[in-house]
Coordinates of C-alpha atoms in Angstrom, one line a residue:
M1 CA 0.0 0.0 0.0
P2 CA 2.4 2.7 -1.2
I3 CA 2.1 6.4 -0.8
T4 CA 2.8 7.5 -4.3
N5 CA 2.1 10.3 -6.8
N6 CA 1.0 10.2 -10.4
K7 CA -1.7 7.5 -9.8
L8 CA -4.0 8.8 -12.5
T9 CA -3.8 10.1 -16.1
F10 CA -3.7 13.7 -17.0
S11 CA -7.3 13.6 -18.3
E12 CA -8.5 11.9 -15.1
Y13 CA -6.9 14.7 -12.9
Q14 CA -8.5 17.3 -15.1
E15 CA -11.9 15.7 -14.8
N16 CA -11.6 15.1 -11.0
F17 CA -10.6 18.7 -10.3
S18 CA -13.0 20.4 -12.7
D19 CA -15.4 23.1 -11.4
I20 CA -17.8 21.4 -9.0
H21 CA -20.3 24.3 -9.3
P22 CA -20.4 25.2 -13.0
P23 CA -21.7 28.7 -13.9
F24 CA -24.7 29.5 -16.0
E25 CA -23.7 28.8 -19.6
T26 CA -26.2 31.1 -21.2
V27 CA -27.8 34.5 -20.6
E28 CA -31.2 32.9 -20.8
G29 CA -30.4 30.4 -18.1
A30 CA -29.3 33.2 -15.7
S31 CA -32.3 35.3 -16.7
V32 CA -34.8 32.5 -16.0
E33 CA -33.3 31.8 -12.6
A34 CA -33.2 35.5 -11.7
N35 CA -36.8 36.0 -12.6
R36 CA -37.8 33.3 -10.1
C37 CA -36.8 35.7 -7.3
L38 CA -39.7 37.2 -5.3
F39 CA -37.6 40.3 -4.5
C40 CA -38.6 40.1 -0.8
Y41 CA -39.0 43.2 1.3
D42 CA -36.6 43.0 4.3
A43 CA -35.1 39.9 2.5
P44 CA -33.9 37.1 4.8
C45 CA -31.2 36.2 2.3
M46 CA -29.6 39.6 2.7
K47 CA -29.8 39.3 6.5
S48 CA -28.1 36.0 6.5
C49 CA -25.1 37.3 4.5
P50 CA -22.3 38.4 6.8
T51 CA -21.4 41.1 4.3
S52 CA -25.0 42.2 3.8
I53 CA -25.0 41.9 0.0
D54 CA -28.3 43.4 -1.3
V55 CA -29.3 40.1 -2.9
P56 CA -32.8 41.1 -4.3
K57 CA -31.2 44.2 -5.8
F58 CA -28.4 42.5 -7.7
I59 CA -30.7 39.8 -8.9
K60 CA -33.2 42.4 -10.1
Q61 CA -30.4 44.1 -12.0
I62 CA -29.7 40.8 -13.8
T63 CA -33.3 40.5 -14.9
T64 CA -32.9 43.9 -16.6
D65 CA -29.6 42.9 -18.1
N66 CA -27.7 45.5 -16.0
I67 CA -24.8 43.2 -15.3
K68 CA -22.4 46.0 -14.4
G69 CA -24.8 47.4 -11.9
S70 CA -25.3 43.9 -10.5
A71 CA -21.6 43.4 -10.0
H72 CA -21.3 46.8 -8.4
T73 CA -24.0 46.0 -5.9
I74 CA -22.2 42.8 -5.0
F75 CA -18.7 44.3 -4.8
S76 CA -19.8 47.3 -2.9
A77 CA -20.7 45.0 0.0
N78 CA -18.1 42.2 -0.7
I79 CA -15.1 42.9 -2.9
M80 CA -14.4 39.1 -2.9
G81 CA -18.0 38.4 -4.0
G82 CA -16.6 36.4 -6.9
G83 CA -14.7 34.0 -4.8
C84 CA -17.4 33.8 -2.2
S85 CA -19.9 32.8 -4.9
K86 CA -17.8 29.7 -5.3
V87 CA -16.8 28.7 -1.8
C88 CA -19.5 30.1 0.6
P89 CA -21.6 27.5 2.4
V90 CA -24.7 29.1 0.9
E91 CA -27.0 26.3 2.1
K92 CA -26.6 27.7 5.7
L93 CA -26.4 31.4 4.6
C94 CA -28.3 33.2 1.9
E95 CA -29.8 30.2 0.0
G96 CA -30.6 28.5 3.3
A97 CA -32.7 31.6 4.3
C98 CA -34.5 31.9 0.9
V99 CA -38.3 31.9 1.4
Y100 CA -38.7 29.2 -1.2
N101 CA -37.5 26.8 1.4
L102 CA -40.6 27.5 3.4
L103 CA -42.7 26.7 0.3
E104 CA -40.8 23.4 -0.1
E105 CA -39.4 24.6 -3.4
K106 CA -35.8 24.8 -4.6
P107 CA -34.3 28.1 -3.3
I108 CA -33.0 30.7 -5.7
S109 CA -29.5 29.8 -6.9
I110 CA -28.1 33.0 -5.4
A111 CA -24.4 31.9 -5.6
R112 CA -24.6 31.0 -9.3
L113 CA -26.3 34.3 -10.0
Q114 CA -23.7 36.1 -8.0
R115 CA -21.0 34.3 -9.9
Y116 CA -22.7 35.2 -13.2
S117 CA -22.2 38.9 -12.6
T118 CA -18.8 38.8 -10.8
D119 CA -17.2 36.5 -13.3
Q120 CA -18.0 38.9 -16.1
A121 CA -16.7 41.9 -14.1
I122 CA -13.4 40.1 -13.3
E123 CA -12.9 38.6 -16.7
Q124 CA -13.6 41.9 -18.5
K125 CA -11.8 44.0 -15.9
W126 CA -14.6 46.4 -15.3
Q127 CA -13.6 49.3 -13.2
L128 CA -16.7 49.8 -11.0
F129 CA -15.1 52.1 -8.4
K130 CA -13.3 55.4 -8.6
R131 CA -10.6 56.1 -6.0
K132 CA -10.9 59.3 -4.1
P133 CA -7.8 61.7 -4.2
F134 CA -4.9 60.7 -2.0
T135 CA -5.5 61.9 1.6
G136 CA -1.8 61.7 2.6
K137 CA -2.6 58.8 4.9
K138 CA -0.8 55.5 4.7
V139 CA -1.8 52.2 6.3
A140 CA 0.0 48.8 6.5
V141 CA -2.0 45.6 6.2
V142 CA -0.3 42.3 7.3
G143 CA -1.8 39.5 5.3
A144 CA -3.2 39.4 1.8
G145 CA -6.1 37.1 2.6
P146 CA -9.8 38.0 2.5
A147 CA -9.7 40.2 5.6
G148 CA -6.6 42.1 4.5
L149 CA -7.7 42.6 0.9
S150 CA -11.2 43.7 2.0
C151 CA -9.8 46.2 4.4
A152 CA -7.3 47.5 1.8
H153 CA -9.9 48.0 -0.9
V154 CA -12.2 49.9 1.4
L155 CA -9.4 52.2 2.6
S156 CA -8.0 52.7 -0.9
R157 CA -11.4 53.8 -2.2
E158 CA -11.3 56.5 0.4
G159 CA -7.9 57.8 -0.8
V160 CA -5.6 56.0 1.7
D161 CA -2.4 54.4 0.4
I162 CA -2.1 50.8 1.4
T163 CA 1.0 48.5 1.7
V164 CA 0.2 44.9 2.2
Y165 CA 2.8 42.6 3.6
E166 CA 2.3 38.9 2.6
K167 CA 4.5 36.0 3.7
E168 CA 3.5 33.8 0.7
Q169 CA 4.3 34.4 -3.0
K170 CA 0.7 35.0 -3.9
G171 CA -2.3 36.8 -2.4
G172 CA -5.7 35.4 -1.5
G173 CA -4.8 33.7 1.7
L174 CA -7.2 30.8 2.4
M175 CA -8.8 31.2 -1.0
T176 CA -5.5 30.6 -2.7
Y177 CA -3.9 28.0 -0.4
G178 CA -6.5 26.4 1.8
I179 CA -9.7 25.5 -0.2
A180 CA -10.3 22.5 -2.4
A181 CA -9.1 23.0 -6.0
Y182 CA -12.4 21.9 -7.5
K183 CA -14.1 24.8 -5.8
V184 CA -11.9 27.6 -6.9
T185 CA -8.8 27.4 -9.1
P186 CA -5.5 29.1 -8.3
E187 CA -5.8 31.0 -11.6
F188 CA -9.1 32.5 -10.5
C189 CA -7.6 33.5 -7.1
E190 CA -4.8 35.3 -8.9
E191 CA -7.3 37.1 -11.2
E192 CA -9.4 38.1 -8.2
V193 CA -6.4 39.6 -6.3
D194 CA -5.3 41.5 -9.5
Y195 CA -8.9 42.8 -9.9
I196 CA -9.0 44.1 -6.3
T197 CA -5.6 45.8 -6.6
S198 CA -6.4 47.3 -10.0
L199 CA -8.3 50.1 -8.1
G200 CA -4.9 51.6 -7.4
G201 CA -3.2 52.6 -4.2
I202 CA -2.7 49.1 -3.0
E203 CA 0.9 47.6 -3.1
I204 CA 1.4 44.0 -2.1
L205 CA 4.9 43.1 -0.9
Y206 CA 5.3 39.3 -1.2
G207 CA 7.7 37.1 0.9
R208 CA 7.5 39.6 3.8
E209 CA 6.6 37.8 7.1
L210 CA 5.8 39.5 10.4
G211 CA 8.3 38.7 13.0
K212 CA 11.0 37.8 10.4
D213 CA 11.2 40.4 7.7
I214 CA 9.2 43.1 9.4
S215 CA 8.4 44.0 13.0
L216 CA 5.2 45.5 14.5
V217 CA 7.2 48.3 16.0
E218 CA 8.5 49.3 12.5
L219 CA 5.0 49.2 11.0
Q220 CA 3.6 51.2 13.9
N221 CA 6.2 53.9 13.4
Q222 CA 6.0 54.1 9.6
Y223 CA 2.3 54.1 9.1
D224 CA -0.8 56.0 10.3
A225 CA -2.4 52.6 11.2
V226 CA -1.7 48.9 11.0
F227 CA -4.2 46.1 10.3
L228 CA -3.3 42.6 11.3
A229 CA -5.0 39.9 9.2
I230 CA -2.6 37.1 9.8
G231 CA -5.1 34.2 9.9
V232 CA -4.5 31.1 11.9
G233 CA -1.7 28.5 11.9
L234 CA -1.3 24.8 11.5
T235 CA -3.6 21.9 12.4
R236 CA -4.1 21.0 16.1
E237 CA -2.0 18.0 17.2
L238 CA -3.8 14.8 18.2
G239 CA -1.5 14.1 21.1
I240 CA -1.4 10.3 20.6
K241 CA 1.3 7.7 20.0
G242 CA 2.6 7.3 16.5
E243 CA 1.7 10.9 15.3
K244 CA 5.3 11.4 14.0
L245 CA 5.2 8.3 11.8
E246 CA 5.8 8.7 8.0
G247 CA 2.4 9.0 6.4
V248 CA 0.8 11.3 9.0
E249 CA 0.1 14.7 7.6
D250 CA -2.0 17.7 8.6
A251 CA -4.8 18.7 6.3
I252 CA -3.6 22.3 5.9
S253 CA -0.2 21.2 4.5
F254 CA -1.9 18.6 2.3
I255 CA -4.2 21.1 0.7
Y256 CA -1.4 23.7 0.5
N257 CA 0.8 21.3 -1.4
L258 CA -2.1 20.4 -3.7
R259 CA -2.8 24.1 -4.4
T260 CA 0.9 24.9 -5.2
N261 CA 1.9 21.8 -7.2
P262 CA 0.7 19.8 -10.2
Y263 CA -1.8 17.1 -9.2
N264 CA 0.5 14.3 -10.4
N265 CA 3.2 15.5 -8.0
I266 CA 1.0 15.0 -4.9
Q267 CA 1.6 11.8 -3.0
V268 CA -1.4 10.0 -1.6
G269 CA -2.0 6.6 0.0
D270 CA -4.2 3.8 -1.2
K271 CA -6.0 3.6 2.1
V272 CA -6.4 7.1 3.6
V273 CA -8.1 8.1 6.9
V274 CA -9.1 11.7 7.5
I275 CA -9.7 12.7 11.1
G276 CA -12.3 15.4 11.6
M277 CA -15.6 16.5 10.0
G278 CA -15.2 20.2 9.3
M279 CA -15.0 21.8 5.8
T280 CA -11.3 21.3 5.7
A281 CA -11.7 17.6 6.5
I282 CA -14.2 17.2 3.6
D283 CA -11.8 19.0 1.3
A284 CA -8.9 16.8 2.3
A285 CA -11.0 13.6 2.0
T286 CA -12.5 14.4 -1.4
Q287 CA -9.2 15.5 -2.9
A288 CA -7.4 12.5 -1.6
K289 CA -10.0 10.4 -3.4
R290 CA -9.7 12.5 -6.6
L291 CA -5.9 12.1 -6.5
G292 CA -6.3 8.3 -6.8
A293 CA -6.7 6.9 -3.3
K294 CA -8.6 3.6 -3.4
E295 CA -10.3 4.0 0.0
V296 CA -10.9 7.2 2.0
T297 CA -12.5 7.1 5.4
L298 CA -13.6 10.0 7.5
V299 CA -13.5 9.4 11.3
Y300 CA -15.5 11.7 13.6
R301 CA -15.9 11.4 17.3
R302 CA -19.5 12.7 17.4
T303 CA -22.6 12.0 15.2
Q304 CA -23.8 13.6 12.1
D305 CA -26.1 15.9 14.1
E306 CA -23.0 17.6 15.7
M307 CA -20.7 17.8 12.6
P308 CA -19.2 21.2 11.8
C309 CA -19.5 20.8 8.0
T310 CA -22.8 21.3 6.1
E311 CA -24.9 18.4 4.7
A312 CA -24.1 19.6 1.2
E313 CA -20.4 19.3 1.9
L314 CA -20.9 15.8 3.4
N315 CA -22.8 14.7 0.3
I316 CA -19.8 15.7 -1.9
A317 CA -17.7 13.3 0.1
K318 CA -20.3 10.6 -0.1
L319 CA -20.7 11.0 -3.9
D320 CA -16.9 10.7 -4.2
G321 CA -17.1 7.3 -2.4
C322 CA -15.7 8.4 0.9
K323 CA -16.7 6.2 3.9
I324 CA -17.7 7.7 7.2
I325 CA -17.3 6.3 10.7
W326 CA -19.3 8.2 13.4
L327 CA -18.6 8.1 17.1
A328 CA -14.9 7.1 16.7
A329 CA -11.8 8.9 18.1
P330 CA -8.2 8.2 17.3
K331 CA -6.4 6.4 20.2
K332 CA -3.1 5.3 18.7
I333 CA -1.4 5.3 15.3
L334 CA 0.3 2.0 14.4
G335 CA 3.4 1.7 12.3
K336 CA 5.8 -0.7 10.6
H337 CA 9.4 0.3 9.7
G338 CA 8.6 3.9 10.6
K339 CA 5.6 4.2 8.4
V340 CA 1.9 4.3 9.2
S341 CA 0.2 0.9 9.0
G342 CA -3.0 1.3 11.1
L343 CA -5.2 3.5 13.2
M344 CA -6.6 2.3 16.5
C345 CA -9.8 4.1 17.5
D346 CA -12.0 4.3 20.6
V347 CA -15.7 3.7 20.1
M348 CA -17.4 6.8 21.5
Q349 CA -20.8 7.7 23.0
L350 CA -22.3 11.2 23.6
G351 CA -22.6 12.6 27.1
A352 CA -23.6 16.0 28.4
P353 CA -23.2 19.1 26.2
D354 CA -19.8 20.9 26.4
T355 CA -19.0 24.7 26.1
S356 CA -19.7 24.6 22.4
G357 CA -23.3 23.3 23.1
R358 CA -22.6 20.0 21.4
R359 CA -22.8 16.8 23.4
S360 CA -19.4 15.6 24.7
P361 CA -17.9 12.4 23.2
E362 CA -17.0 9.8 25.8
S363 CA -15.1 6.5 25.3
T364 CA -17.1 3.3 25.8
G365 CA -13.9 1.3 26.4
E366 CA -14.3 -0.5 23.1
T367 CA -11.7 -0.1 20.3
F368 CA -11.3 -1.1 16.6
T369 CA -8.4 -0.8 14.2
L370 CA -8.3 0.4 10.6
E371 CA -5.6 -0.7 8.1
V372 CA -4.3 2.5 6.6
D373 CA -1.2 3.9 4.9
M374 CA -1.9 7.6 5.2
I375 CA -3.6 9.7 7.9
I376 CA -4.7 13.3 7.4
K377 CA -5.4 15.4 10.5
A378 CA -8.2 17.9 10.1
T379 CA -8.8 18.7 13.7
G380 CA -9.0 22.5 13.7
Q381 CA -6.4 25.2 13.3
L382 CA -4.5 26.9 16.0
P383 CA -3.8 30.7 16.2
F384 CA -0.2 32.0 15.9
E385 CA 0.2 32.1 19.7
K386 CA 4.0 32.5 19.7
L387 CA 3.9 35.4 17.3
V388 CA 1.0 37.0 19.1
S389 CA 2.6 36.6 22.5
Y390 CA 6.1 37.7 21.3
N391 CA 4.5 41.0 20.1
E392 CA 2.8 41.4 23.5
L393 CA -0.6 41.6 21.9
Q394 CA -3.5 40.9 24.3
N395 CA -5.1 37.6 23.4
R396 CA -7.2 34.7 24.5
N397 CA -5.3 31.5 23.8
G398 CA -3.6 33.1 20.9
K399 CA -6.7 34.8 19.5
I400 CA -6.0 38.5 19.4
T401 CA -8.2 40.7 21.6
I402 CA -9.8 43.8 20.1
D403 CA -12.2 46.5 21.3
E404 CA -15.4 47.6 19.7
N405 CA -13.5 49.6 17.1
G406 CA -11.3 46.7 16.1
I407 CA -8.2 48.0 17.8
T408 CA -5.7 46.0 19.8
N409 CA -3.8 47.0 22.9
W410 CA -1.2 48.6 20.6
A411 CA -1.8 52.1 19.6
K412 CA -2.9 52.4 15.9
V413 CA -2.8 48.6 15.5
F414 CA -6.1 46.9 14.4
A415 CA -6.8 43.2 13.9
G416 CA -9.6 41.1 12.4
G417 CA -10.6 37.9 10.7
D418 CA -9.4 34.4 11.7
C419 CA -6.6 35.7 14.0
V420 CA -9.4 37.2 16.1
N421 CA -12.3 34.8 15.8
G422 CA -10.2 31.6 15.5
G423 CA -11.4 30.7 12.1
K424 CA -14.7 31.2 10.3
E425 CA -15.9 31.5 6.7
V426 CA -14.2 33.6 3.9
V427 CA -17.2 35.9 3.9
D428 CA -16.8 36.5 7.7
A429 CA -13.2 37.5 7.1
V430 CA -14.3 40.0 4.3
Q431 CA -16.7 41.6 6.8
A432 CA -14.0 41.8 9.4
G433 CA -11.8 43.7 6.9
K434 CA -14.7 46.1 6.3
D435 CA -15.2 46.6 10.0
A436 CA -11.5 47.3 10.6
A437 CA -11.4 49.8 7.7
K438 CA -14.2 51.7 9.3
G439 CA -12.4 51.9 12.6
I440 CA -9.2 52.9 10.9
L441 CA -10.9 55.7 8.9
N442 CA -12.5 57.0 12.1
L443 CA -9.0 57.1 13.7
I444 CA -6.7 58.5 10.9
M445 CA -9.1 61.0 9.5
K446 CA -9.3 62.7 12.9
T447 CA -5.5 62.9 13.4
D448 CA -3.7 65.6 11.4

């Protein structure tokens, strides 16, 4: 059971990683779907969007063939509306709130309609915003992910010059490096970043990492304000025997490698186990299967009722042939000659609810063993606690603490997104960037 690469043909890789949510192929198709919308007053779809996109308005604009207007409505609320239309868990957000659900009818395909407008805007490079004259103010943004880019775009529109410091060689953050390739391609991510920065006034310096290439003190002294959008770090350790064996990998690294290398260069086992049941776990499991793994099994210590991922995501894994074992927790990783050979699991049962509100898993004392050659850990991400503590930023277990204006305990230093909330959806990070931009503008426009 070797862990190898190049298990499939080129055409098989292309098919397996093609767009899982294809766009509308014709104007008529988009128009018909848009005209299904009831254009609700006080629309629940808009309320359920963290960035408050005016969904009825942008859909109405599609019905009148005002695609530029539709894209402007979307981007005014969410400058990463293109990417979000591909990766948002819309079944628990806008589409999940659609009133058609109450009528037991299929909800409006809001994400596809959003993609219909934003794809055209990005592909045709429509300039939908005009930057105000330079105010003389300069802001540093650390991190070119959704929160950082959102903040940068809002500030630049107001005439503030932005320098973004990004440790990777490409922008986009989680969109570029941490999401399944069949949801959003690296090419699109690059186009989206270019589209955002085409407004002007935004310079991204790549390969510049906080704590190594730049310091918070330097940024604080050189700029009128600083926004920290550094995200979160690597996967949480299991803390069990055998975790350092060859063949044990964390999901973030696995997906990162897949996003930055050709598919035929990515090594994957024949019998793969993914530990966890969040969105990242689903992405890792489905991509392992699409890379050529013969068997992929998801192991989760609770039941389906408590799983963090959505049912739609779970169905993707099921359709790809992934197996699921509920009420099982890793106990020990077995190995031969330094390589993974098996996973021993505790059989669990649910007890009283924990602090998250979900019932706590408890061992029954029974165990079982799975024969595996690769284990992918998708057990949640940890904040950059060392970096945060080294910079003496107030935090809760590594998550940066901010006040109601988004500012940290450092003067002029703001923070937002995953580094504050511990990790949510892309659309939440976009809103965090908008919120930070508002706080920054309130601060720097008062100081002369």
